[in-house]
Short mmCIF file of C-alpha atoms in Angstrom, two decimals:
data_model
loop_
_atom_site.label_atom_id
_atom_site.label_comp_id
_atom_site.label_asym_id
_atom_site.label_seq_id
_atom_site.Cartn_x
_atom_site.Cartn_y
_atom_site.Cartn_z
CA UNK A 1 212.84 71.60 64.70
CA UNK A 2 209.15 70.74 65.27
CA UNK A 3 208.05 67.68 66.84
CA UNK A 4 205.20 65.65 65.79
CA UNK A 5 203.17 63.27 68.12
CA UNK A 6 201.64 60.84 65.41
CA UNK A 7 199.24 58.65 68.28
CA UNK A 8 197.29 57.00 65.45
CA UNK A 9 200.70 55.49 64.19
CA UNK A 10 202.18 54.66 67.41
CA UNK A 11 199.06 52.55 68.73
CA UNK A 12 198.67 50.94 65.17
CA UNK A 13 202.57 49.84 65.36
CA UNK A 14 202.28 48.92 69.25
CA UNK A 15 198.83 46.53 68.81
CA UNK A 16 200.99 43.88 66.54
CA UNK A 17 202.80 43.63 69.34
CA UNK A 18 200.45 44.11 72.63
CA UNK A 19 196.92 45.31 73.58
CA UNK A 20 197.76 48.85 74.86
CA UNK A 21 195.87 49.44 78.08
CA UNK A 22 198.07 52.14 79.76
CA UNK A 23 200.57 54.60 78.63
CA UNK A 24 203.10 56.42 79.89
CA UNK A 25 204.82 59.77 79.18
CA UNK A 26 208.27 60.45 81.08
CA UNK A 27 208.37 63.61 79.23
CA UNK A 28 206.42 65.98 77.16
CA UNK A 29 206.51 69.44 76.22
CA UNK A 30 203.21 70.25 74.84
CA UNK A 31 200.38 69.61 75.97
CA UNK A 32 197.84 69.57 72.70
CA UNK A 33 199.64 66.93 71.63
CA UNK A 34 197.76 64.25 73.96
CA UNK A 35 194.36 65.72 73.24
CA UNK A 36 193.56 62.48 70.83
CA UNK A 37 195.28 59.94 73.11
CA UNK A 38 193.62 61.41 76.24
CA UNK A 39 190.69 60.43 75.14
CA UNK A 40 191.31 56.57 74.03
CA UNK A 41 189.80 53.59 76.13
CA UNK A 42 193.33 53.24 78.86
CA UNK A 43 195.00 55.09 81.57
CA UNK A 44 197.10 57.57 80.28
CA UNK A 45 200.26 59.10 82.95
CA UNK A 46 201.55 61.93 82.02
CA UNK A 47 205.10 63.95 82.95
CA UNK A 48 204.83 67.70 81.86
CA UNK A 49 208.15 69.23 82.01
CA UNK A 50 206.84 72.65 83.56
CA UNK A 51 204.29 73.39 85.93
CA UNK A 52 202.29 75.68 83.44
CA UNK A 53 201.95 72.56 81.20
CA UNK A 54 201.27 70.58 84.03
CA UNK A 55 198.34 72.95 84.75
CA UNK A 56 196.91 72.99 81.09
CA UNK A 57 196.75 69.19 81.08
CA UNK A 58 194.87 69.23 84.16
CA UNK A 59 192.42 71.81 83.38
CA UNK A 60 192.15 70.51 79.90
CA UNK A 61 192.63 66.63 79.44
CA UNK A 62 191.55 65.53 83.37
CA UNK A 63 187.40 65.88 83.76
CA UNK A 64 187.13 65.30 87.42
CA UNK A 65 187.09 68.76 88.66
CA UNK A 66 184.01 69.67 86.04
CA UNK A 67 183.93 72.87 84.35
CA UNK A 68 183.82 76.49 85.26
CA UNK A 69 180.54 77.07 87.70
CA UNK A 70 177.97 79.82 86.69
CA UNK A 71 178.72 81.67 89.73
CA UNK A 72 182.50 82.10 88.85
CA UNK A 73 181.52 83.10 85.35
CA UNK A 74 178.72 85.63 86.38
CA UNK A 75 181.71 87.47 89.03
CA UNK A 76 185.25 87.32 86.99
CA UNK A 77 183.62 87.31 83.37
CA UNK A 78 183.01 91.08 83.55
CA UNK A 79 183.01 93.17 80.38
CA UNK A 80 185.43 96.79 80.70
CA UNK A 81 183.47 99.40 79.39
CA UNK A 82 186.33 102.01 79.70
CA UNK A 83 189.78 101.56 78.96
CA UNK A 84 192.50 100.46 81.87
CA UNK A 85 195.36 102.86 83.00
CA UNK A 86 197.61 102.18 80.30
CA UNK A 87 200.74 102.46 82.09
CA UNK A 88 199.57 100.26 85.51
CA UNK A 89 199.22 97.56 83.03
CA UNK A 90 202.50 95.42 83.05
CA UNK A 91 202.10 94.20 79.78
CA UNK A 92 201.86 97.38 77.77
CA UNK A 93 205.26 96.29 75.77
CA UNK A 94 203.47 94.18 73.85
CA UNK A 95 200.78 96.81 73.04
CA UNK A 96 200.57 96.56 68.82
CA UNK A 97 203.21 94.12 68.90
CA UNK A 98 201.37 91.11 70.10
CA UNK A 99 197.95 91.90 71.19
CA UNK A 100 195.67 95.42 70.72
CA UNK A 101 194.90 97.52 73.44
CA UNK A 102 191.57 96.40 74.77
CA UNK A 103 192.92 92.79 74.56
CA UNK A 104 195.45 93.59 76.97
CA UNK A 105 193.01 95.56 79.08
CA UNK A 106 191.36 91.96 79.51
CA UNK A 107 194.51 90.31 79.70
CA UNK A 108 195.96 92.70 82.50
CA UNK A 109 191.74 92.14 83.99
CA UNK A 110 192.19 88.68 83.43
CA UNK A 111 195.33 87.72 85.67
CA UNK A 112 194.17 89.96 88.53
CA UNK A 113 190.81 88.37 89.12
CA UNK A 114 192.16 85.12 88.87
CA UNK A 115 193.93 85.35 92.03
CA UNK A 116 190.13 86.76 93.49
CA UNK A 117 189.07 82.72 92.52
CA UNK A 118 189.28 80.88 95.74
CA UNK A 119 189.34 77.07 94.44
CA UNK A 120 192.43 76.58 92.74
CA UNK A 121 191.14 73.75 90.18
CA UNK A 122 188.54 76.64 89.23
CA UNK A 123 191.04 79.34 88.56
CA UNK A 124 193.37 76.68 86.60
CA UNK A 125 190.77 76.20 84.32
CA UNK A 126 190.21 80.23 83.98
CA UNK A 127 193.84 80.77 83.45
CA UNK A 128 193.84 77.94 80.90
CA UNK A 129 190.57 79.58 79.06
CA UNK A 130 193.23 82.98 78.65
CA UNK A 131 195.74 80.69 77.13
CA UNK A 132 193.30 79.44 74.34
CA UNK A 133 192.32 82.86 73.98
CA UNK A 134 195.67 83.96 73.61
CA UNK A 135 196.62 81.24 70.80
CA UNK A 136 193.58 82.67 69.00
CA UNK A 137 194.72 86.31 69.37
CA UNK A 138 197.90 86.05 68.28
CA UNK A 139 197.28 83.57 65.23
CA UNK A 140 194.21 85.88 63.98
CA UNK A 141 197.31 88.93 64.16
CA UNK A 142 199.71 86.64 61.87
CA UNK A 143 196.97 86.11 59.58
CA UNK A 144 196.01 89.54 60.10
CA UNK A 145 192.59 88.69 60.92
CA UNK A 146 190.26 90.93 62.76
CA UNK A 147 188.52 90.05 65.86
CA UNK A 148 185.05 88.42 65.63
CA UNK A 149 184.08 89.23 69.11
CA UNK A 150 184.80 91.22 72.46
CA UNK A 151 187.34 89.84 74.46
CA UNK A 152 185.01 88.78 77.74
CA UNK A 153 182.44 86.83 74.81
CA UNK A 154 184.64 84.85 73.53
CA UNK A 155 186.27 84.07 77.23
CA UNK A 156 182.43 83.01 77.86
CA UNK A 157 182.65 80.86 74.13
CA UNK A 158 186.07 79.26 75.59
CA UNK A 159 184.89 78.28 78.84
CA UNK A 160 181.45 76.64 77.24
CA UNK A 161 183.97 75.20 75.03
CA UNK A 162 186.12 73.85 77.86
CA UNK A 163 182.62 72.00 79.65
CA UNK A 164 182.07 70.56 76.16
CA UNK A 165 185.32 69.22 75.54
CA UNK A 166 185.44 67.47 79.48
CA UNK A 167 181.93 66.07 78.92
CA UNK A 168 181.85 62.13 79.68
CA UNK A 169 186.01 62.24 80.24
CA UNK A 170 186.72 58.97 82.82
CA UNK A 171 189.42 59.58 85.54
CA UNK A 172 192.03 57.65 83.31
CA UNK A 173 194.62 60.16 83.72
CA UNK A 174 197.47 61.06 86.46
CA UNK A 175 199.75 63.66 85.36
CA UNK A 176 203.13 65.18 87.15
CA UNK A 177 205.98 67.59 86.93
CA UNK A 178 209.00 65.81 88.19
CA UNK A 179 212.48 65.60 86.89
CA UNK A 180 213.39 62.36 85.13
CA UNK A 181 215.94 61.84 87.86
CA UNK A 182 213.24 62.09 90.51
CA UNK A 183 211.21 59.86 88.18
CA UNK A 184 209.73 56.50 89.06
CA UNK A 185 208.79 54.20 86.08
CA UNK A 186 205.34 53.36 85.67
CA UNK A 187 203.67 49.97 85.56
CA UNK A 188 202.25 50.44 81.77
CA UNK A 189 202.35 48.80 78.99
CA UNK A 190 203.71 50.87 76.93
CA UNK A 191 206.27 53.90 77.46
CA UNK A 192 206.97 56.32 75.48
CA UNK A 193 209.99 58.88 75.10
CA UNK A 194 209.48 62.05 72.68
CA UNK A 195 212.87 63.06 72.02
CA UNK A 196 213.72 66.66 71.52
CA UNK A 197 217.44 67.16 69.92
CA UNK A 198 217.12 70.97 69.49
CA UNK A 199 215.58 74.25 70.97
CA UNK A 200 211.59 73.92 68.97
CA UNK A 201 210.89 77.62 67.43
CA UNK A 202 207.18 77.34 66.07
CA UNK A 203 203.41 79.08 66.59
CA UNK A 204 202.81 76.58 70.18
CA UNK A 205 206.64 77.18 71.73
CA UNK A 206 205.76 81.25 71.45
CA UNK A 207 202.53 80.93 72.64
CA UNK A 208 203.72 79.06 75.81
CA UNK A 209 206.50 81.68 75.99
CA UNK A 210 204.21 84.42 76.44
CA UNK A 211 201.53 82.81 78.66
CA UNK A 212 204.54 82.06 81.19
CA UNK A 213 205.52 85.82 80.67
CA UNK A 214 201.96 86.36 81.64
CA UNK A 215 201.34 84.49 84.25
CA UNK A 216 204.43 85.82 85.90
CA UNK A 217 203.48 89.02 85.95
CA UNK A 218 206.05 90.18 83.30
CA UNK A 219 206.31 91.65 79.72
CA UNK A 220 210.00 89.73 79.17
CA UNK A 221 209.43 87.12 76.36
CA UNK A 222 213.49 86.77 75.95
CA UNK A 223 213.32 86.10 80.03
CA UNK A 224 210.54 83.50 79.53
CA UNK A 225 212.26 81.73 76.62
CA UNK A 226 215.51 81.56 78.52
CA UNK A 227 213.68 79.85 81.30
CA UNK A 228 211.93 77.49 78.91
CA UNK A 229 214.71 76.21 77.54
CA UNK A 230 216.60 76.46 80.86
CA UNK A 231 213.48 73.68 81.77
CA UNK A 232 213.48 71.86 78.27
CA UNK A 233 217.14 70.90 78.46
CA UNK A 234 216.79 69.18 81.22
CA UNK A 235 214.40 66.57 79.69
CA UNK A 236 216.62 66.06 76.74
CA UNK A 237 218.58 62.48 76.32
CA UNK A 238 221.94 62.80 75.38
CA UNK A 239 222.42 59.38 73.92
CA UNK A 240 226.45 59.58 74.37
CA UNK A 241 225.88 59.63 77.75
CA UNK A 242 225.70 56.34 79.09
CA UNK A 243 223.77 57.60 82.09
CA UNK A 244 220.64 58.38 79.75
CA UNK A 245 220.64 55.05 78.28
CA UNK A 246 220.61 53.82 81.81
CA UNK A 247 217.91 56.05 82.26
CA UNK A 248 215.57 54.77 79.72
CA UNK A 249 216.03 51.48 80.85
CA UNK A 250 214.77 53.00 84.48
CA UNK A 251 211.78 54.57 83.37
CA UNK A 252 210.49 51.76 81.12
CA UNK A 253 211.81 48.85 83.57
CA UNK A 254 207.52 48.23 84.14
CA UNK A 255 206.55 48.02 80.59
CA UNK A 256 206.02 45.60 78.12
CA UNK A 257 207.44 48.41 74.81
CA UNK A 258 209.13 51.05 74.89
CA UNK A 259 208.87 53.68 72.02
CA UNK A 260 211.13 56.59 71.13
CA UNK A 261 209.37 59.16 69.15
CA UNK A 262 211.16 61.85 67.27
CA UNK A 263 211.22 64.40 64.47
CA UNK A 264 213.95 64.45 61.66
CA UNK A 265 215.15 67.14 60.01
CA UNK A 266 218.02 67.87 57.40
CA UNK A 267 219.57 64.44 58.06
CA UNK A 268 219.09 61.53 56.07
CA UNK A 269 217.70 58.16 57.85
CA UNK A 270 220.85 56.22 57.52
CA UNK A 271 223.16 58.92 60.20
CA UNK A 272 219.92 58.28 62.61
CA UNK A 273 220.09 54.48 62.39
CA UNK A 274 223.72 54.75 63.10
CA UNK A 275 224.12 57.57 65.76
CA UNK A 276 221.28 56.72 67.73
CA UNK A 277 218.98 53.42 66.75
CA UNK A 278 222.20 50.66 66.85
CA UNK A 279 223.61 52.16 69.82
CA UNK A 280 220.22 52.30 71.72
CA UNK A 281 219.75 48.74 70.51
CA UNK A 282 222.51 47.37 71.91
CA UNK A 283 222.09 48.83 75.20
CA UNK A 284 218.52 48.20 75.90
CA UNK A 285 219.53 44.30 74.29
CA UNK A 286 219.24 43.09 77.86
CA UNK A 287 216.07 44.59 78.68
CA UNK A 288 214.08 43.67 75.42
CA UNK A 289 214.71 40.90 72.90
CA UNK A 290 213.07 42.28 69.90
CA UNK A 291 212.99 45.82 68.01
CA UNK A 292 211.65 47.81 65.08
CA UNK A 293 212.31 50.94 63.90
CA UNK A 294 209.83 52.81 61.28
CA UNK A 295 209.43 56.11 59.74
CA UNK A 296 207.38 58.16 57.84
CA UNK A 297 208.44 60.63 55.08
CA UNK A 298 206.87 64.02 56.09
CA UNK A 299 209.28 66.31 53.05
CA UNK A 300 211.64 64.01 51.40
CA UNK A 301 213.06 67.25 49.81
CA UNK A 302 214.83 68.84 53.32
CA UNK A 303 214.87 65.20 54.87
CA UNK A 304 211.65 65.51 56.85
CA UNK A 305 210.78 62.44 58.51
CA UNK A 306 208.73 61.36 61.81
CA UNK A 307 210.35 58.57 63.69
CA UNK A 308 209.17 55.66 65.94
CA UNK A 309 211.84 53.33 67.31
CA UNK A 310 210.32 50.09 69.10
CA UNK A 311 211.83 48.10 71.94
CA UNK A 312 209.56 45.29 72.88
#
């Protein structure tokens, strides 16, 4: 199951009820999908659930560490002329399966001199260039799409790109890896909880599978995705547990709303508004007087819907 982050829609439902100046996220699994919101006129907090997420959305969505400096680009931007000892290079399982050979040359290059970069904001925005590149790589391969450029150019394009996209950002976010237990609810006015029911299998979920591998050092993409869902599981609400209610009530105890955001599939509305929407009502009844539940049909034919429950 995929799940979509539809920001537009949520602020457009939350302003009949409240001027949104601050948001908060107890939970979310991928990063791209607060690229729009990050950039909106209110402080934004942010809980990734692993510390490689936590990483892109610093490098990525916070601007107060700049961009990449000249100098760094001039010493670990290098271009390999000749071809790396194949079989030193710890990702050579993946050789024709996921990337060519000279982009894992650069990719074995890559992770190497990023432990040379002595200011850690400055390699976190280095490593976070390689995952871009990688999303690129291994999209252009499904499309079976050659490459447009050498592998240390378009490193060069991605970090330009990075300065670009960080240009006039504010200091309006705070972001964290904690558990939800360790948690503390944020005074915002509005919090939001992106549910996740199942284990996600799309284009982002492998890409963050094998930049993990990566960055570990490893070729073991079954290893990684055990991990990651080892890590996801513990950020999913298991609404017959009355502990999670109790913990939704915790983490949005400062804010005016509270929104649940999910992604339906294969189920029709109605077993949604009974399973989960009238239970969730009457236990968050004490905390908030008023809510709204409202969907949008994404495939009517499989039961495709997008969610957004209301608690205000």
């Amino acid at each position: 199951m995929t799940f979509r982050l539809q920001s537009a829609w949520l602020l457009e439902a939350v302003a009949d009820i409240s001027t949104v100046d601050s948001v908060f996220f107890p939970f979310i699994h991928r990063f791209s999908a607060l690229n729009w919101l990050s950039r909106r006129d209110f402080s934004l907090s942010v809980n990734a659930y692993s510390a490689s997420q936590a990483m892109l959305l610093r490098a990525w969505l916070d601007g107060r560490n700049g961009a990449f400096s000249d100098r760094n680009l001039q010493k670990f931007n290098q271009q390999i002329k000749n071809p790396l000892d194949l079989s030193l290079n710890p990702f050579r399982a993946w050789k024709d399966r996921l990337f060519d050979r000279q982009q894992l040359d650069y990719l074995f290059y890559w992770r190497e001199a990023a432990f040379e970069i002595e200011e850690e904001t400055q390699r976190e925005i280095f490593w976070s260039a390689v995952y871009q590149i990688m999303s690129c790589w291994l999209s252009n391969r499904v499309c079976e799409m050659p490459a447009e450029c050498r592998p240390d150019e378009m490193m060069g394009l991605m970090l330009n790109r990075h300065a670009e996209f960080i240009k006039g950002r504010e200091a309006k976010i705070t972001i964290s890896n904690s558990s939800l237990e360790e948690l503390a609810a944020e005074k915002a006015c509005l919090t939001v909880f992106p549910l996740i029911f199942g284990d996600e299998e799309n284009a982002e979920i492998t890409l963050q599978m094998v930049f993990d591998a990566w960055q570990n050092g490893h070729d073991d993409i079954e290893q990684a995705k055990r991990q990651m869902r080892v890590q996801l599981r513990k950020y999913q609400i298991d609404f017959s547990k009355p502990d999670d209610h109790y913990l939704i009530n915790r983490l949005s105890a400062n804010s005016k709303v509270a929104a649940l955001i999910w992604s339906g599939l294969d189920l029709p509305p109605a077993l949604y508004e009974q399973e989960l929407v009238r239970p969730l009502q009457n236990s968050l009844s004490t905390r908030y007087q008023k809510s709204r539940l409202l969907m949008k049909a994404v495939d009517r034919t499989c039961d495709a819907y997008d969610y957004l429950l209301l608690f205000y």
